[in-house]
Every structure is written in C-alpha cells, then in structure tokens.
PDB file of C-alpha atoms in Angstrom:
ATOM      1  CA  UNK T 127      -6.078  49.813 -56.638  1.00 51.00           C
ATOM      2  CA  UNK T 128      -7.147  49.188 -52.747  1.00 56.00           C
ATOM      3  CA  UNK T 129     -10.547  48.318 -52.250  1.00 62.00           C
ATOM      4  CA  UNK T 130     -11.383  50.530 -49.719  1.00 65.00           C
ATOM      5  CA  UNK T 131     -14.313  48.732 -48.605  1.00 66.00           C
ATOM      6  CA  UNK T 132     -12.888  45.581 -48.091  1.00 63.00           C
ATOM      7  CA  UNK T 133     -10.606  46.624 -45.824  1.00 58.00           C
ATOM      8  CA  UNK T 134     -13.008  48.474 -43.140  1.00 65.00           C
ATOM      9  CA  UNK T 135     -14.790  44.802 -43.589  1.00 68.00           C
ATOM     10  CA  UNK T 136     -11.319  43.563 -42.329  1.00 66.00           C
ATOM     11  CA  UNK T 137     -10.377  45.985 -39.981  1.00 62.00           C
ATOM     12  CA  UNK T 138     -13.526  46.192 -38.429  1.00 69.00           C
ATOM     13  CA  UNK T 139     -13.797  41.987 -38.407  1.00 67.00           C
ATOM     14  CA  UNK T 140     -10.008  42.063 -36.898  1.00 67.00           C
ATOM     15  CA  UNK T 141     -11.267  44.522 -34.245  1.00 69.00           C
ATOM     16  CA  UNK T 142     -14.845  42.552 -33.292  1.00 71.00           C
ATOM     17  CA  UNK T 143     -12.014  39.537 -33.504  1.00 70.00           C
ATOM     18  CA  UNK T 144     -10.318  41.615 -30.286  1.00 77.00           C
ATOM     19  CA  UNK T 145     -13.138  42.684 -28.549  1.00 72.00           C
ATOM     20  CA  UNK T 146     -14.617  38.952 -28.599  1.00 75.00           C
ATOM     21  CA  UNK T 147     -10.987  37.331 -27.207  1.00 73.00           C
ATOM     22  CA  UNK T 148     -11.533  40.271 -24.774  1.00 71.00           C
ATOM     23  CA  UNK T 149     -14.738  38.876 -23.397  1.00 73.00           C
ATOM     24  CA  UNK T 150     -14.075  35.319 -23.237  1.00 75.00           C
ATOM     25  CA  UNK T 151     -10.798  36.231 -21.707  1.00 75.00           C
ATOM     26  CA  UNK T 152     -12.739  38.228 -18.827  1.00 67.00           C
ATOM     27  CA  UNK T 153     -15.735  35.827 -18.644  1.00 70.00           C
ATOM     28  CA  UNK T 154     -13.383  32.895 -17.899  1.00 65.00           C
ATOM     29  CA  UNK T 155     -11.394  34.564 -14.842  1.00 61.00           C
ATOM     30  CA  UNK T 156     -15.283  36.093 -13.650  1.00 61.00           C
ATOM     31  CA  UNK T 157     -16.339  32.259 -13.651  1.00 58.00           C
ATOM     32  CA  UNK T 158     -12.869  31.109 -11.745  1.00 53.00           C
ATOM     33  CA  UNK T 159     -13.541  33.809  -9.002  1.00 48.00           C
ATOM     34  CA  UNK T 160     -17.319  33.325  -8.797  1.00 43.00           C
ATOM     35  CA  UNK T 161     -16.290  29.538  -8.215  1.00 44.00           C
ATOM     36  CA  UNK T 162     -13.562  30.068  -6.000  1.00 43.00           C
ATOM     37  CA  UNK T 163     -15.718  32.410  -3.800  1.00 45.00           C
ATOM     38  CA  UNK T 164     -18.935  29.470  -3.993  1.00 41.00           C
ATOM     39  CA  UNK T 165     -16.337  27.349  -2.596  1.00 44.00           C
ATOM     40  CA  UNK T 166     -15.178  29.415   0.128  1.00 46.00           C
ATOM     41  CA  UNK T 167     -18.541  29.722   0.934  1.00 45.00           C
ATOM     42  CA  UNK T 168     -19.157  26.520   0.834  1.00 47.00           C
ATOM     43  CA  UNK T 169     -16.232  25.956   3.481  1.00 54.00           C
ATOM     44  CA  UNK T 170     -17.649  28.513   5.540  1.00 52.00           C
ATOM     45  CA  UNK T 171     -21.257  27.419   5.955  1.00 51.00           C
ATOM     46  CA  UNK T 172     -20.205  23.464   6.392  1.00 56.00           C
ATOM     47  CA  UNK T 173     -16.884  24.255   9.205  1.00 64.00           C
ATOM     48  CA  UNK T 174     -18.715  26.372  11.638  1.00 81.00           C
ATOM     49  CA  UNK T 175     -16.464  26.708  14.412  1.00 85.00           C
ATOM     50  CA  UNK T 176     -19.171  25.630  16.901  1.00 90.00           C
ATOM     51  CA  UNK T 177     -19.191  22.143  14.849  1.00 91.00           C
ATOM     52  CA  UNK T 178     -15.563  22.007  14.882  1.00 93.00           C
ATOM     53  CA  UNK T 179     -15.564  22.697  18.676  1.00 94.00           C
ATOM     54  CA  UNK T 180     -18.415  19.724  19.472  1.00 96.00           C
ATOM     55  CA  UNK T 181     -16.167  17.441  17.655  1.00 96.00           C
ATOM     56  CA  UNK T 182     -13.228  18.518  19.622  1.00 96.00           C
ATOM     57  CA  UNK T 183     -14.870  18.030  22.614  1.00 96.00           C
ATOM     58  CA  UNK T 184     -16.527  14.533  21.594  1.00 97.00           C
ATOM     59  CA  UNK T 185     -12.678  13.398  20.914  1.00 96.00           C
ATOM     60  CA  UNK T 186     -11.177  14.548  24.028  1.00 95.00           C
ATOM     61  CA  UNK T 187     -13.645  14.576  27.007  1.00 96.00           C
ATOM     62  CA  UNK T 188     -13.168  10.909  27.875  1.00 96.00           C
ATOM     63  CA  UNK T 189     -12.874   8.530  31.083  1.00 94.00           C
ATOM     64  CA  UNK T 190     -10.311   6.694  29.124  1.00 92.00           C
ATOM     65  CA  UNK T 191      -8.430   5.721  25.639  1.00 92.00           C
ATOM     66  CA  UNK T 192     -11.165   4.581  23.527  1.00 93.00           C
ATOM     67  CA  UNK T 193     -14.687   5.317  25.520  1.00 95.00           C
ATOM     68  CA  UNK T 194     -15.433   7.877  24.253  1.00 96.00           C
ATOM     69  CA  UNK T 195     -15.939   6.600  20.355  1.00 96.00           C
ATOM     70  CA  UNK T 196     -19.365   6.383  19.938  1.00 96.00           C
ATOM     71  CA  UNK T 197     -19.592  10.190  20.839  1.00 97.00           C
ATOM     72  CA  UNK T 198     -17.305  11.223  18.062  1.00 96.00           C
ATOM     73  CA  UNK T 199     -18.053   8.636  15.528  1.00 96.00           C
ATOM     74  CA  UNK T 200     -20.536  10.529  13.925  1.00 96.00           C
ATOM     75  CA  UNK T 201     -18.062  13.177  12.971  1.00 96.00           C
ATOM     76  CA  UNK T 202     -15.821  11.143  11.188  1.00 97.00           C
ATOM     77  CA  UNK T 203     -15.633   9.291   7.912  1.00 96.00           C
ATOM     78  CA  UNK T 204     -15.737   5.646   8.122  1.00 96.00           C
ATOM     79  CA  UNK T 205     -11.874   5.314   6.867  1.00 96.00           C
ATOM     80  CA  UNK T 206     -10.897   8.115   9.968  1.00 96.00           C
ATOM     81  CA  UNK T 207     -13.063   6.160  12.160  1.00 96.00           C
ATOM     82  CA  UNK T 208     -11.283   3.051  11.470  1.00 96.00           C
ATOM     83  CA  UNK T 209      -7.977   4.659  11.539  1.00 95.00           C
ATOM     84  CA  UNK T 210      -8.758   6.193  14.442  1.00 94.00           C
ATOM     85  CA  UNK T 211      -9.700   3.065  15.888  1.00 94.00           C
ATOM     86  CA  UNK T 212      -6.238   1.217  14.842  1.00 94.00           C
ATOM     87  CA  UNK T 213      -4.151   4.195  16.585  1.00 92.00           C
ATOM     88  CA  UNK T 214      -6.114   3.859  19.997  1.00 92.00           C
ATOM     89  CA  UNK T 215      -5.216  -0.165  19.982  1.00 92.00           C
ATOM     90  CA  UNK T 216      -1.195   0.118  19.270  1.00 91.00           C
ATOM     91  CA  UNK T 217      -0.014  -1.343  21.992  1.00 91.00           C
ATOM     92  CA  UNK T 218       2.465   1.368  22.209  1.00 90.00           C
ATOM     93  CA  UNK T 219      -0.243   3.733  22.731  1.00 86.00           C
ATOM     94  CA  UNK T 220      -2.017   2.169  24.832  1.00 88.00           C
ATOM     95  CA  UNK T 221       0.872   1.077  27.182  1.00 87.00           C
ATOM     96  CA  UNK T 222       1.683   5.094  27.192  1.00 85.00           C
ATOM     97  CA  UNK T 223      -1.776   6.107  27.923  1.00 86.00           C
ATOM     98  CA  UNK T 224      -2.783   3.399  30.830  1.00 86.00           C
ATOM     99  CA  UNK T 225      -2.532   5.245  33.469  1.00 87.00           C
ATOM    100  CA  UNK T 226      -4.428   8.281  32.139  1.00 90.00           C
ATOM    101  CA  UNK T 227      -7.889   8.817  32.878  1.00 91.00           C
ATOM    102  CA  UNK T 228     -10.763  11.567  33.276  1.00 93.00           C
ATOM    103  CA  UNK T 229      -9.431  13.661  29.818  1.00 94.00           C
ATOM    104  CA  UNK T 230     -11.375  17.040  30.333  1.00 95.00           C
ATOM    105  CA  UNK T 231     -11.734  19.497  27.471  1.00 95.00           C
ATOM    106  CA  UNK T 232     -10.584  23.018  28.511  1.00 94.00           C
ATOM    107  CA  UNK T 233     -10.221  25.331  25.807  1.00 92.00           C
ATOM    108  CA  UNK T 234      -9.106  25.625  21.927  1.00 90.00           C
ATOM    109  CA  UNK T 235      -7.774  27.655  19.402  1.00 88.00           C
ATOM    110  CA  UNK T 236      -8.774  27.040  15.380  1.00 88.00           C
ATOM    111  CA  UNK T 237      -7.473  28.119  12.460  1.00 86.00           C
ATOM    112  CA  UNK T 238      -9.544  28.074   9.273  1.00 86.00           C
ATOM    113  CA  UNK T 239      -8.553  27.310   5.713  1.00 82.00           C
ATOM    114  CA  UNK T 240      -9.450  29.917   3.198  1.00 77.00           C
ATOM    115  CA  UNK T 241      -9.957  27.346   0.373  1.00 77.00           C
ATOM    116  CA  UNK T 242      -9.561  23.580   1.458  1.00 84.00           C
ATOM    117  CA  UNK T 243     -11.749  22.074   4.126  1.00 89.00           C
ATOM    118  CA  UNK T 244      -8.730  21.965   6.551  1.00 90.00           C
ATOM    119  CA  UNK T 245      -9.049  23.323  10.387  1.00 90.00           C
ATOM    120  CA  UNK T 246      -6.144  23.334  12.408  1.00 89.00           C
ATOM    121  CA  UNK T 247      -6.698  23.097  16.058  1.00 90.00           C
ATOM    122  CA  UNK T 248      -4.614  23.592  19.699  1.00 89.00           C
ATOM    123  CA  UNK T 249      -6.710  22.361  22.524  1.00 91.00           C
ATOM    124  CA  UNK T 250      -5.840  23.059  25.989  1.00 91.00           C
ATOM    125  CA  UNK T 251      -6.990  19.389  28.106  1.00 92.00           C
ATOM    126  CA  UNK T 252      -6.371  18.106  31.275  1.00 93.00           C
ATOM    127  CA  UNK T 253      -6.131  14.307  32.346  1.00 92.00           C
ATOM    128  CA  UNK T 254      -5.108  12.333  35.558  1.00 91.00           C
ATOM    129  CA  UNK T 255      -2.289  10.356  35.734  1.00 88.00           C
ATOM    130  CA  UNK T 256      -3.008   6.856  38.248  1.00 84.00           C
ATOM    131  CA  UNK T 257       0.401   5.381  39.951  1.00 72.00           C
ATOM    132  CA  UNK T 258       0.393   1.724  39.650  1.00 59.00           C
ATOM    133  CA  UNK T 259       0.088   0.484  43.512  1.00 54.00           C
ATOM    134  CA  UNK T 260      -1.086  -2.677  45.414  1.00 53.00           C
ATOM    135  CA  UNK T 261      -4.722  -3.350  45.969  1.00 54.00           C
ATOM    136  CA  UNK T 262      -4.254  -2.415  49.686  1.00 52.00           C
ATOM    137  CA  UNK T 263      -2.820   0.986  48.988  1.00 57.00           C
ATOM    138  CA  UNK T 264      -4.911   4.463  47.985  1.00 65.00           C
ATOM    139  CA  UNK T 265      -3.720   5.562  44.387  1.00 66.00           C
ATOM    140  CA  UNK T 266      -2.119   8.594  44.112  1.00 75.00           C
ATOM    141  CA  UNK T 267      -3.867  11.016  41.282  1.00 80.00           C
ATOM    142  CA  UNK T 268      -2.022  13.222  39.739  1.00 87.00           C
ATOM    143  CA  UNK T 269      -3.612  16.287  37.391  1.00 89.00           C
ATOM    144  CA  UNK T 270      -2.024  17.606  34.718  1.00 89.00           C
ATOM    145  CA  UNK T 271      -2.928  20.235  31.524  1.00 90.00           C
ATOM    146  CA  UNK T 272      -1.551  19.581  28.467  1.00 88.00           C
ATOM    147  CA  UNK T 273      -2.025  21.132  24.625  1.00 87.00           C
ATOM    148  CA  UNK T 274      -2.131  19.099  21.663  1.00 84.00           C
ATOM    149  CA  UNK T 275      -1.642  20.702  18.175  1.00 89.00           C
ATOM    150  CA  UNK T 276      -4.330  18.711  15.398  1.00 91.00           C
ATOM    151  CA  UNK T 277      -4.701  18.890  11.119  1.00 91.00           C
ATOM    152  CA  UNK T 278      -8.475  18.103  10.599  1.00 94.00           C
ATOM    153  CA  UNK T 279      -9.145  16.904   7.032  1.00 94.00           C
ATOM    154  CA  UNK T 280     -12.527  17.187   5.820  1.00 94.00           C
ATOM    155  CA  UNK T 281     -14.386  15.608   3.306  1.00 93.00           C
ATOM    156  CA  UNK T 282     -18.086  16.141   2.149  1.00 91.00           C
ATOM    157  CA  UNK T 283     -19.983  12.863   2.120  1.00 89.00           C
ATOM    158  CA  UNK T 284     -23.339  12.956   1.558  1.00 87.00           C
ATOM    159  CA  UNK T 285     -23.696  16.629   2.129  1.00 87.00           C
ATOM    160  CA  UNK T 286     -22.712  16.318   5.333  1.00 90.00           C
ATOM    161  CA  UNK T 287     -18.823  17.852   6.028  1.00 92.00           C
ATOM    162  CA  UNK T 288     -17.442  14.964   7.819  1.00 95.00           C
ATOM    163  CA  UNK T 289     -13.481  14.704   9.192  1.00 96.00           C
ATOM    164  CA  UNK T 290     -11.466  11.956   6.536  1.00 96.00           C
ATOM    165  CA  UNK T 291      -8.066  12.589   8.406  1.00 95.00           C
ATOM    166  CA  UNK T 292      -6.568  13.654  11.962  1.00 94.00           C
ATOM    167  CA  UNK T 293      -2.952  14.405  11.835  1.00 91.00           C
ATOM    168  CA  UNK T 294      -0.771  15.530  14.975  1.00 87.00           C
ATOM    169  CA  UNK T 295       0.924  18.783  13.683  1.00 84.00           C
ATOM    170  CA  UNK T 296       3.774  21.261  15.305  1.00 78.00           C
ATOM    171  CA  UNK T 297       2.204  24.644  14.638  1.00 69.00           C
ATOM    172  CA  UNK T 298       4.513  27.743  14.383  1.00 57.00           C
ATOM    173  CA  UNK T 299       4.439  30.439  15.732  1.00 46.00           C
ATOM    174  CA  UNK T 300       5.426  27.934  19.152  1.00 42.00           C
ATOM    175  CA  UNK T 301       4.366  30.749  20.765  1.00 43.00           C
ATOM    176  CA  UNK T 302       0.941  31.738  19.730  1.00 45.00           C
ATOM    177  CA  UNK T 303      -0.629  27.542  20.077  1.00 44.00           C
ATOM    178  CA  UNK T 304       1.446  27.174  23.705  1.00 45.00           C
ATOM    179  CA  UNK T 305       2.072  23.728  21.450  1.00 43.00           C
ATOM    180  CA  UNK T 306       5.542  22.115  22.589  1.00 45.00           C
ATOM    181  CA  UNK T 307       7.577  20.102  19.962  1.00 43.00           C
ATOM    182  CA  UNK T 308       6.401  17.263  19.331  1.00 42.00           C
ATOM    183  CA  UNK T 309       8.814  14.805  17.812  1.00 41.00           C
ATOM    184  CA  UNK T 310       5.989  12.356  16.374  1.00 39.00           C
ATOM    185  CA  UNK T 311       4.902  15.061  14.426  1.00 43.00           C
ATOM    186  CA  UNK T 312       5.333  15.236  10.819  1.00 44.00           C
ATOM    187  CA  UNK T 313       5.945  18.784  10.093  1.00 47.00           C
ATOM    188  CA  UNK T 314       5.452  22.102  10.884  1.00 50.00           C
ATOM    189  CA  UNK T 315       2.259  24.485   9.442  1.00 53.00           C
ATOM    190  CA  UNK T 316       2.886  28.194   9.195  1.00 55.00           C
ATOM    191  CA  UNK T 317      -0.334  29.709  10.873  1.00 53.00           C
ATOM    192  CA  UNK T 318       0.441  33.068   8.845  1.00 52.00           C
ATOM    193  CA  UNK T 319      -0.776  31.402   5.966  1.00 50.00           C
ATOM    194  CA  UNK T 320      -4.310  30.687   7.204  1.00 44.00           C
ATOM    195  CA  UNK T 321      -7.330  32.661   8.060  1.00 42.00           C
ATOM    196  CA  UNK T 322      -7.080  33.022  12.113  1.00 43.00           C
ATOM    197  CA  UNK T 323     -10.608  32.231  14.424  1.00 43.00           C
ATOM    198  CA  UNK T 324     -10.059  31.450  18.063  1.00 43.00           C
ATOM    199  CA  UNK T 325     -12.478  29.861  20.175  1.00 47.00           C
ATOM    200  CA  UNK T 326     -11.798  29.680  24.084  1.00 47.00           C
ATOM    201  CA  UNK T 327     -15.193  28.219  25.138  1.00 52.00           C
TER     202      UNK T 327
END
C-alpha cells in the first residue's frame, strides 16, 4: 500500500528542489549582468572622450619626433612609454620623419569599446615638410594634412586609466575614418562592431 504522505513529502521536496535550481540559475546570470554593466561603467567614467582627446593632442602637437614626450608621458604606462620611446629612435623612423616639423592637431574621430578599455582613434594632423638645402639658400616649407588611424590599449594602474599599448590600425569602413591603407598596419577593425562617439574639436 502507497504511503500517501510520503509521497507529497517527495513531491513537494522534488518541486522546492526546482524552484531552488530556479533561483540560483537566475541569481547567477543577475550577478553576470550587474557585473558586466559595473564594468561598462567603469569604462565609461575612466575613457571620457575629453581625456582621450588631451592625450591625442599631447602625442601629436609637436615641433618634432620626440619633443613632445614629457607632455604625453603622463598618459601612458611605463612599458608604452618605453615602447614608445624605442619606436621614435629606429633609425628608420627617424630618417623618414627628419624633415617633418610643426605636427599640429586638427581634429579626431573615436570609437569606444562597449566592454574592454579599447578607443580607437582617426586624427586629422598637419605637419611641414623642410627640403634639405645649403646654408646659403631659404628652405622651402611645405604643409601637408594627413590622418592616422590608432588602437589605444588601456590599463588601470593605480586607479588611474592609463594607455599600456598604441597600435597603428586600418579602420574599415575606409570611408567613414578618411584613413588610407596603411601597409605597416597589422589588420583591419570593423567599426560596426563598436559603440560610435566622434569628437571634431
């Protein structure tokens, strides 16, 4: 003969069972969200666009390669900073870039990660470009705009969001960054996939 009682006890212990998976079930995905969303806050508050745009201005306004580092030292980690450092002395670089001079920051356009501290950047610039000529003849300056496509990889150190990583990037559309190909570049980022901000100041 079925004891009827013991088997409300187990139906109603197999149901609380449910009802319990249920909860810690929903509780776990209501923590994952409530994280996600403190990060993205997080993000938010530390890569305001008018911090992005100081750095980008500390990096490019510049008489020439490399005098400008003290003013954007302070937004970089010490690794970036070095790096940075060791890309402005190849002599490659530097036989490229010696007869530029007076870099002016124009304009830029940023794009915001939703989750990791990543801004991608195209800054409009111009420069001068300085013919080589005898001492006893007037230089010839030439002025010229130019748009360079950057991957800024930030890093929190000491509660301070601070730039670990500059890469030079191709960003596509080509169209919407006005960013030619570059062929040192070492790929190409889909700007449909990140959260869109523009800043032309």
């Amino acid at each position: 003969m079925i004891d009827e009682k013991k088997v409300k006890i187990l139906v109603w212990g197999f149901l609380a069972g449910i009802v319990l998976l249920f909860l810690l079930i929903l509780g776990f995905f209501l923590k994952g969200s409530s994280t996600s969303k403190r990060t993205t806050n997080d993000l938010d508050n530390g890569l305001r666009k008018e911090k992005v745009t100081a750095f980008l201005k500390a990096y490019f306004n510049k008489d020439k390669v490399g005098s400008n580092r003290k003013a954007y030292q302070p937004y970089l980690t010490k690794g970036a900073y070095q790096e940075e450092i060791g890309n402005e002395e190849n002599p490659a670089f530097q036989a490229y870039t010696s007869y530029m001079q007076n870099y002016q920051y124009k304009s830029s356009k940023l794009y915001f990660g939703s989750e990791e501290p990543v801004v991608f950047a195209t800054v409009s610039y111009q420069f001068d470009s300085v013919n080589q000529l005898k001492e006893n003849e007037k230089q010839k300056k030439i002025t010229s705009t130019a748009n360079y496509s950057l991957k800024l990889t930030y890093k929190q150190t000491e509660g301070k969001w601070l730039i670990d990583k500059i890469e030079i990037v191709n960003l596509n559309p080509i169209s919407e960054s006005g960013q030619k190909q570059d062929e040192y570049a070492p790929g190409v980022i889909d700007l449909n996939k990140m959260n869109g901000e523009e800043n032309n100041e």
